[in-house]
Coordinates of C-alpha atoms in Angstrom, one line a residue:
M1 CA -37.3 151.4 3.7
D2 CA -39.1 150.1 6.7
I3 CA -41.9 148.6 4.6
T4 CA -39.3 147.0 2.3
L5 CA -37.4 145.4 5.2
L6 CA -40.7 144.1 6.7
V7 CA -41.7 142.5 3.4
S8 CA -38.3 140.8 3.2
I9 CA -38.5 139.4 6.7
I10 CA -42.0 138.1 6.0
V11 CA -40.8 136.4 2.7
V12 CA -37.8 134.8 4.5
V13 CA -40.0 133.5 7.3
A14 CA -42.5 132.0 4.8
L15 CA -39.7 130.3 2.9
L16 CA -38.3 128.8 6.1
A17 CA -41.8 127.6 7.1
V18 CA -42.4 125.9 3.7
G19 CA -38.8 124.3 3.7
G20 CA -39.3 123.0 7.2
F21 CA -42.6 121.4 6.3
F22 CA -41.1 119.4 3.4
L23 CA -38.1 118.3 5.5
V24 CA -40.4 116.9 8.2
R25 CA -42.5 115.1 5.6
A26 CA -39.4 113.6 4.0
G27 CA -38.1 112.4 7.4
R28 CA -41.3 110.5 8.1
S29 CA -41.0 108.6 4.8
V30 CA -37.5 107.2 5.5
K31 CA -37.4 103.3 6.0
P32 CA -36.8 102.0 9.5
G33 CA -33.2 100.8 10.4
K34 CA -31.9 97.3 10.6
E35 CA -33.3 96.8 14.1
E36 CA -36.7 98.0 13.1
A37 CA -36.8 95.6 10.1
K38 CA -36.4 92.6 12.4
P39 CA -38.9 92.7 15.2
E40 CA -38.4 90.4 18.1
V41 CA -40.4 87.2 17.9
T42 CA -42.7 86.7 20.8
R43 CA -44.8 83.7 22.1
E44 CA -47.9 85.4 20.7
T45 CA -46.6 85.6 17.2
G46 CA -45.4 81.9 17.3
A47 CA -48.9 80.9 18.5
T48 CA -50.5 82.9 15.7
A49 CA -48.3 81.1 13.1
L50 CA -49.2 77.7 14.6
E51 CA -52.9 78.6 14.4
E52 CA -52.4 79.5 10.7
D53 CA -50.8 76.1 10.1
R54 CA -53.7 74.3 11.8
E55 CA -56.2 76.2 9.5
K56 CA -54.2 75.2 6.4
D57 CA -53.8 71.5 7.4
G58 CA -57.3 70.8 8.6
G59 CA -56.6 71.3 12.3
A60 CA -53.4 69.3 12.7
A61 CA -50.2 71.0 13.1
Q62 CA -47.5 69.4 10.9
T63 CA -44.2 70.0 12.6
P64 CA -41.1 67.9 11.7
P65 CA -39.3 66.0 14.4
A66 CA -36.3 67.8 16.0
H67 CA -33.8 65.2 14.7
A68 CA -35.4 63.6 11.6
P69 CA -33.1 61.1 9.8
P70 CA -32.0 61.7 6.2
A71 CA -34.3 60.1 3.6
E72 CA -31.5 57.7 2.4
E73 CA -31.1 56.3 6.0
A74 CA -34.8 55.9 6.5
A75 CA -35.2 53.9 3.3
A76 CA -32.0 51.8 3.4
P77 CA -32.5 48.5 1.5
A78 CA -32.1 45.2 3.3
P79 CA -28.8 43.4 2.6
A80 CA -29.0 40.9 -0.2
E81 CA -28.8 37.2 0.6
P82 CA -25.7 35.4 -0.8
T83 CA -26.6 33.5 -3.9
A84 CA -25.7 29.8 -4.2
P85 CA -23.0 29.0 -6.7
E86 CA -24.2 27.9 -10.1
I87 CA -24.0 24.2 -10.7
E88 CA -21.9 23.4 -13.8
T89 CA -22.5 20.5 -16.2
P90 CA -19.1 19.1 -17.2
P91 CA -18.5 17.3 -20.5
P92 CA -18.5 13.5 -20.4
S93 CA -15.3 11.5 -20.3
A94 CA -15.8 9.9 -23.7
G95 CA -13.6 11.6 -26.3
R96 CA -11.7 13.8 -23.8
M97 CA -8.4 12.4 -24.8
V98 CA -9.1 13.0 -28.5
R99 CA -10.2 16.6 -27.8
L100 CA -6.9 17.2 -26.0
R101 CA -4.8 15.5 -28.7
A102 CA -3.7 18.7 -30.4
R103 CA -2.4 20.1 -27.1
L104 CA -0.5 16.9 -26.4
A105 CA 1.0 16.9 -29.9
R106 CA 2.4 20.4 -29.5
S107 CA 4.3 19.4 -26.4
Q108 CA 5.5 16.0 -27.6
S109 CA 6.1 16.5 -31.3
S110 CA 9.8 17.3 -31.0
F111 CA 10.4 13.9 -29.4
G112 CA 8.4 11.9 -32.0
Q113 CA 9.6 13.9 -35.0
G114 CA 13.2 13.5 -33.9
L115 CA 12.9 9.8 -33.8
L116 CA 11.3 9.6 -37.2
S117 CA 14.0 11.8 -38.7
L118 CA 16.7 9.5 -37.4
L119 CA 15.0 6.3 -38.4
S120 CA 14.3 7.7 -41.9
S121 CA 17.9 8.6 -42.6
K122 CA 19.7 6.7 -45.5
N123 CA 22.6 5.7 -43.4
L124 CA 21.4 3.8 -40.2
D125 CA 24.8 3.1 -38.8
E126 CA 25.8 2.3 -35.2
D127 CA 26.1 5.9 -34.2
T128 CA 22.6 6.6 -35.5
W129 CA 21.1 3.7 -33.5
E130 CA 22.9 4.9 -30.4
E131 CA 21.4 8.4 -31.0
I132 CA 18.0 6.9 -31.3
E133 CA 18.4 5.0 -28.0
D134 CA 19.7 8.2 -26.3
T135 CA 16.6 10.1 -27.5
L136 CA 14.3 7.4 -26.0
I137 CA 16.2 7.5 -22.7
T138 CA 16.0 11.3 -22.4
A139 CA 12.3 11.0 -22.9
D140 CA 12.2 9.1 -19.6
I141 CA 11.3 5.8 -21.2
G142 CA 14.0 4.1 -19.2
V143 CA 17.2 2.2 -20.3
A144 CA 15.6 -1.2 -20.4
S145 CA 12.6 -0.2 -22.5
A146 CA 14.8 2.0 -24.8
T147 CA 17.2 -0.9 -25.4
Q148 CA 14.4 -3.3 -26.3
I149 CA 12.7 -0.8 -28.6
V150 CA 16.0 -0.1 -30.5
E151 CA 16.8 -3.9 -30.8
N152 CA 13.3 -4.6 -32.2
L153 CA 13.5 -1.7 -34.6
R154 CA 16.9 -2.6 -35.9
T155 CA 15.8 -6.1 -36.7
R156 CA 12.6 -5.1 -38.5
V157 CA 14.2 -2.3 -40.5
K158 CA 17.0 -4.6 -41.6
V159 CA 14.6 -7.4 -42.6
L160 CA 12.1 -5.1 -44.3
G161 CA 14.8 -2.8 -45.8
T162 CA 12.4 0.1 -45.3
R163 CA 13.3 3.8 -45.2
E164 CA 10.0 5.5 -46.1
T165 CA 8.8 7.8 -43.4
D166 CA 5.3 6.3 -43.3
E167 CA 6.6 2.7 -42.9
V168 CA 9.2 3.7 -40.3
R169 CA 6.4 5.6 -38.4
A170 CA 4.2 2.5 -38.4
L171 CA 7.1 0.4 -37.0
L172 CA 7.9 2.9 -34.3
R173 CA 4.2 3.2 -33.4
E174 CA 3.9 -0.6 -33.0
E175 CA 6.9 -0.8 -30.7
L176 CA 5.8 2.1 -28.5
L177 CA 2.3 0.6 -28.1
K178 CA 3.9 -2.7 -27.1
Q179 CA 5.9 -1.0 -24.4
I180 CA 2.8 1.0 -23.1
N181 CA 0.8 -2.3 -23.1
T182 CA -2.6 -1.7 -24.8
D183 CA -4.0 -4.8 -23.1
A184 CA -3.9 -3.3 -19.6
D185 CA -7.2 -2.6 -17.8
R186 CA -7.3 1.1 -17.6
A187 CA -10.9 1.5 -16.4
V188 CA -11.3 3.5 -13.2
R189 CA -13.7 1.4 -11.0
T190 CA -16.5 3.9 -10.1
E191 CA -19.6 1.6 -10.1
P192 CA -21.3 1.1 -6.8
H193 CA -21.6 -2.4 -5.5
G194 CA -24.8 -3.3 -3.7
D195 CA -25.7 -0.5 -1.2
R196 CA -22.1 0.6 -1.0
P197 CA -20.5 3.3 -3.2
A198 CA -17.2 2.7 -5.0
V199 CA -14.4 4.2 -3.0
I200 CA -11.4 5.9 -4.6
M201 CA -8.4 7.1 -2.6
I202 CA -6.1 9.7 -4.1
V203 CA -2.5 9.5 -2.8
G204 CA 0.8 11.1 -3.7
V205 CA 3.6 13.5 -2.5
N206 CA 3.1 17.2 -2.0
G207 CA 3.0 19.3 -5.1
T208 CA 1.9 16.7 -7.6
G209 CA -1.7 18.0 -7.9
K210 CA -3.6 15.6 -5.7
T211 CA -6.4 17.9 -4.7
T212 CA -6.8 19.3 -8.2
T213 CA -6.9 15.8 -9.6
T214 CA -9.6 14.9 -7.0
G215 CA -11.7 17.8 -8.1
K216 CA -11.2 17.1 -11.8
L217 CA -12.0 13.5 -11.4
A218 CA -15.3 14.5 -9.7
R219 CA -16.1 16.6 -12.7
V220 CA -15.4 13.6 -15.0
L221 CA -17.7 11.4 -13.0
V222 CA -20.5 14.0 -12.8
G223 CA -20.2 14.5 -16.5
D224 CA -20.8 10.8 -16.9
G225 CA -24.0 11.0 -14.8
R226 CA -22.6 9.7 -11.5
S227 CA -23.3 11.1 -8.1
V228 CA -20.2 11.8 -6.1
V229 CA -19.2 12.6 -2.4
L230 CA -15.8 14.1 -1.7
G231 CA -13.8 13.5 1.5
A232 CA -11.3 16.2 2.5
A233 CA -8.9 13.9 4.4
D234 CA -6.0 16.3 3.9
T235 CA -6.5 17.9 7.3
F236 CA -2.9 19.2 7.6
R237 CA -3.4 21.9 5.0
A238 CA -6.4 24.2 5.4
A239 CA -6.1 25.4 1.8
A240 CA -6.6 21.8 0.5
T241 CA -10.0 21.6 2.3
E242 CA -11.1 25.0 0.9
Q243 CA -9.9 24.1 -2.6
L244 CA -11.8 20.8 -2.5
Q245 CA -14.9 22.6 -1.3
T246 CA -14.7 24.9 -4.3
W247 CA -14.4 22.0 -6.7
G248 CA -17.3 20.2 -5.1
S249 CA -19.6 23.2 -5.1
R250 CA -19.1 23.7 -8.8
V251 CA -20.6 20.4 -9.7
G252 CA -23.0 19.9 -6.7
A253 CA -20.9 17.3 -5.0
P254 CA -21.1 17.4 -1.1
V255 CA -17.7 17.6 0.7
V256 CA -17.2 15.9 4.1
R257 CA -14.7 17.9 6.1
K258 CA -13.5 18.6 9.6
E259 CA -11.4 21.1 11.4
E260 CA -7.7 21.5 10.6
G261 CA -5.6 18.9 12.3
A262 CA -8.4 16.3 12.7
D263 CA -7.7 12.6 12.2
P264 CA -7.6 11.9 8.4
A265 CA -8.9 8.4 8.9
S266 CA -12.1 9.7 10.7
V267 CA -12.8 12.1 7.8
A268 CA -12.4 9.3 5.3
F269 CA -14.7 7.1 7.3
D270 CA -17.4 9.8 7.6
A271 CA -17.1 10.5 3.9
V272 CA -17.9 6.8 3.1
A273 CA -20.7 6.9 5.6
R274 CA -22.2 10.0 3.9
G275 CA -21.9 8.3 0.6
I276 CA -23.8 5.3 1.9
D277 CA -26.6 7.5 3.4
D278 CA -26.9 9.5 0.2
G279 CA -26.9 6.5 -2.1
A280 CA -24.0 8.0 -4.0
D281 CA -22.2 6.1 -6.7
T282 CA -18.7 7.1 -5.8
V283 CA -16.7 8.5 -2.9
I284 CA -13.4 10.1 -3.7
I285 CA -11.0 10.7 -0.7
D286 CA -8.3 13.3 -1.0
T287 CA -5.4 12.3 1.3
A288 CA -2.6 14.5 2.6
G289 CA 0.6 14.8 0.6
R290 CA 3.5 13.1 2.2
L291 CA 7.1 12.4 1.5
H292 CA 7.7 8.9 0.4
T293 CA 10.8 8.8 2.6
K294 CA 8.8 9.4 5.8
T295 CA 7.9 6.1 7.3
G296 CA 5.4 7.5 9.9
L297 CA 3.4 9.4 7.3
M298 CA 3.3 6.4 5.0
D299 CA 2.0 4.2 7.9
E300 CA -0.7 6.7 8.5
L301 CA -1.8 6.4 4.9
G302 CA -2.1 2.7 5.5
K303 CA -4.3 3.4 8.5
V304 CA -6.7 5.6 6.5
K305 CA -7.2 2.7 4.1
R306 CA -7.8 0.2 6.9
V307 CA -10.3 2.4 8.6
V308 CA -12.2 3.0 5.4
E309 CA -12.4 -0.7 4.7
K310 CA -14.3 -1.2 7.9
K311 CA -17.2 0.6 6.2
S312 CA -16.7 -0.3 2.5
R313 CA -13.9 -1.8 0.4
V314 CA -11.5 0.5 -1.4
D315 CA -12.0 0.0 -5.1
E316 CA -9.1 2.2 -6.4
V317 CA -5.9 3.7 -5.0
L318 CA -4.8 6.2 -7.6
L319 CA -1.2 7.5 -7.2
V320 CA -0.8 11.0 -8.6
L321 CA 2.6 11.5 -10.3
D322 CA 4.1 14.6 -11.8
A323 CA 5.2 13.7 -15.3
T324 CA 8.1 16.2 -15.1
T325 CA 9.8 14.4 -12.1
G326 CA 11.2 11.5 -14.1
Q327 CA 13.2 9.0 -12.0
N328 CA 12.2 10.6 -8.8
G329 CA 8.5 10.0 -9.6
L330 CA 9.3 6.3 -10.2
R331 CA 10.9 6.0 -6.7
Q332 CA 7.8 7.6 -5.2
A333 CA 5.6 5.1 -7.0
R334 CA 7.5 2.1 -5.6
V335 CA 7.1 3.2 -2.0
F336 CA 3.4 4.1 -2.3
A337 CA 2.7 0.8 -4.0
E338 CA 4.3 -1.1 -1.1
V339 CA 2.1 0.7 1.5
V340 CA -1.4 0.9 0.0
N341 CA -1.4 -1.4 -3.1
V342 CA -1.7 1.2 -5.8
T343 CA -4.1 0.2 -8.6
G344 CA -3.6 3.0 -11.1
I345 CA -1.6 6.1 -12.0
A346 CA -2.9 9.6 -12.6
L347 CA -0.1 11.4 -14.5
T348 CA -0.3 15.2 -14.2
K349 CA 1.5 18.0 -16.1
L350 CA 1.9 15.9 -19.2
D351 CA 1.8 19.1 -21.2
G352 CA 4.7 21.5 -21.5
T353 CA 8.1 20.1 -20.8
A354 CA 7.1 16.5 -19.9
K355 CA 8.4 14.0 -22.3
G356 CA 5.8 11.3 -21.6
G357 CA 8.2 8.3 -21.4
I358 CA 7.5 8.0 -17.7
I359 CA 4.3 6.2 -18.8
V360 CA 6.3 3.4 -20.2
Q361 CA 8.7 3.2 -17.3
V362 CA 6.3 3.3 -14.4
Q363 CA 4.1 0.6 -16.0
R364 CA 7.1 -1.6 -16.7
E365 CA 8.5 -1.2 -13.2
L366 CA 5.2 -1.5 -11.2
G367 CA 2.9 -3.4 -13.4
V368 CA 0.4 -0.6 -12.7
P369 CA -1.4 1.0 -15.6
V370 CA -1.7 4.7 -16.2
K371 CA -5.4 5.4 -16.0
L372 CA -5.7 9.2 -16.1
V373 CA -3.6 11.9 -17.6
G374 CA -3.7 15.7 -17.0
L375 CA -2.9 17.7 -20.0
G376 CA -3.4 21.3 -18.8
E377 CA -4.7 23.7 -16.1
G378 CA -8.3 23.8 -17.2
P379 CA -11.0 22.2 -15.1
D380 CA -11.8 19.6 -17.8
D381 CA -8.2 18.8 -18.8
L382 CA -8.2 15.4 -17.0
A383 CA -8.8 12.5 -19.4
P384 CA -8.9 8.7 -19.3
F385 CA -5.6 7.5 -20.8
D386 CA -5.9 6.1 -24.3
P387 CA -2.5 4.6 -25.5
E388 CA -3.2 4.8 -29.2
V389 CA -4.3 8.5 -29.1
F390 CA -1.2 9.2 -27.0
V391 CA 1.3 7.5 -29.3
D392 CA -0.3 9.1 -32.4
A393 CA -0.1 12.5 -30.8
I394 CA 3.6 12.3 -30.0
L395 CA 4.5 10.9 -33.4
G396 CA 2.5 13.7 -35.1

C-alpha cells in the first residue's frame, strides 16, 4: 500500500509539473494589451522618421506647411474682364414702311373696310353719308377734313354713278392722299453742312416715346451709313440717360451725358461740340419731356435751342406725338410749334388701337408734315412716313 501511494503521489506531481509548464508557455504567447500596442512617441523616434524621409527624398525633408491652403484657393482663376457690347448693323431706312405694311394693315383694316362697305352700298342716302362722315371723324381725321372728304366723294360718286368696290376704293384713296398731302417734304435733314453736323432736336411731352424714338432714329441713320452722336439732355430723369446709353452702345454711337440735374442746354451744347470734333454726320439731342401747359418748362426748351445754335444751326425739331392721344396730341403740337418751330412730326404707337387720322389733322392744323412713324415695339419699327403705303395699308 505504501508503494502504491508513493507512485500515485509521484504521478500527480508529474502531471502538475507538465500542466504548469504549458500554462506558462501559453501566457508568454498572449498579445500585449492596448497600452502596449501604442508605445509613446519620443523625440528619438521622430528624428529617426525624419532621417528616413531625407534618405528617400535625396536629403531634403518634404514637410507640408502647418496651414496649407486648399488647392482650389491656391489656383483661383483671375476675374474675367467685361466684354464690350456687340455692335449691331441695323437695316437701312429704304423699304422699312413697305416691310411694316402688313402690321399696319392689321390695325387699320377695320377703318378702311368699314368705309368701303358703306360707299359700296346700293342705297347711298343721307343717313349713309352721315355714317361715312362719322366714321372718318372717329378715326381722328377731324371735322373739317371729314366734311371735305365726304363732299368730294358725294359729288364724284353721283357724277360717275359708280358702285363697284374697286372704283369706290380708288376714289377714297385719292381723297385721303389729298388730305395727307403727298407733295409735302418729308425728308429728315441729316446731311452735315461744311464742318458742322446736322442737328436734330427731339421734343414732346412725357410718355410719348421720345427717348425710344431718339434711339430708333439713330439706328435708322446708322443703317443708312451715317455717323451719329447722341446728346442725353433729359437730365431730370436718370432712366432716360441710361436708356439712351443702351441704344447708343448697340450701334456704336457715342452718348454725351452729365450728372442728373445738370443744365440740359450745356449737355446739348457739348453734344454738338463732340459731333464737330468727331466729324459726325448727325447729332440727335433727346430733351426732357414736359407738359405743354407749363410755361417755364417750355421756355427752357427754347433756351436749349438757342444755346445749341451758338455752335451750329438746328436742322430739325421733331415733335414726338402718341397716335392714340387724338385731340390732346393736337393741342400739344400747337404749343410746341409756337416755342421751338417744329419742322416735323414723329408719330408713335400707330399700331394697335390708333386710328391714324391724326396724321391728316395735325398736318392740316400746323402745316407740319409727318416724317416718321412708329409701328411697333421692335428696335427697327421706326420708318420714314410714306403716304401711299399708309393709305393702301388702311384700305386693305
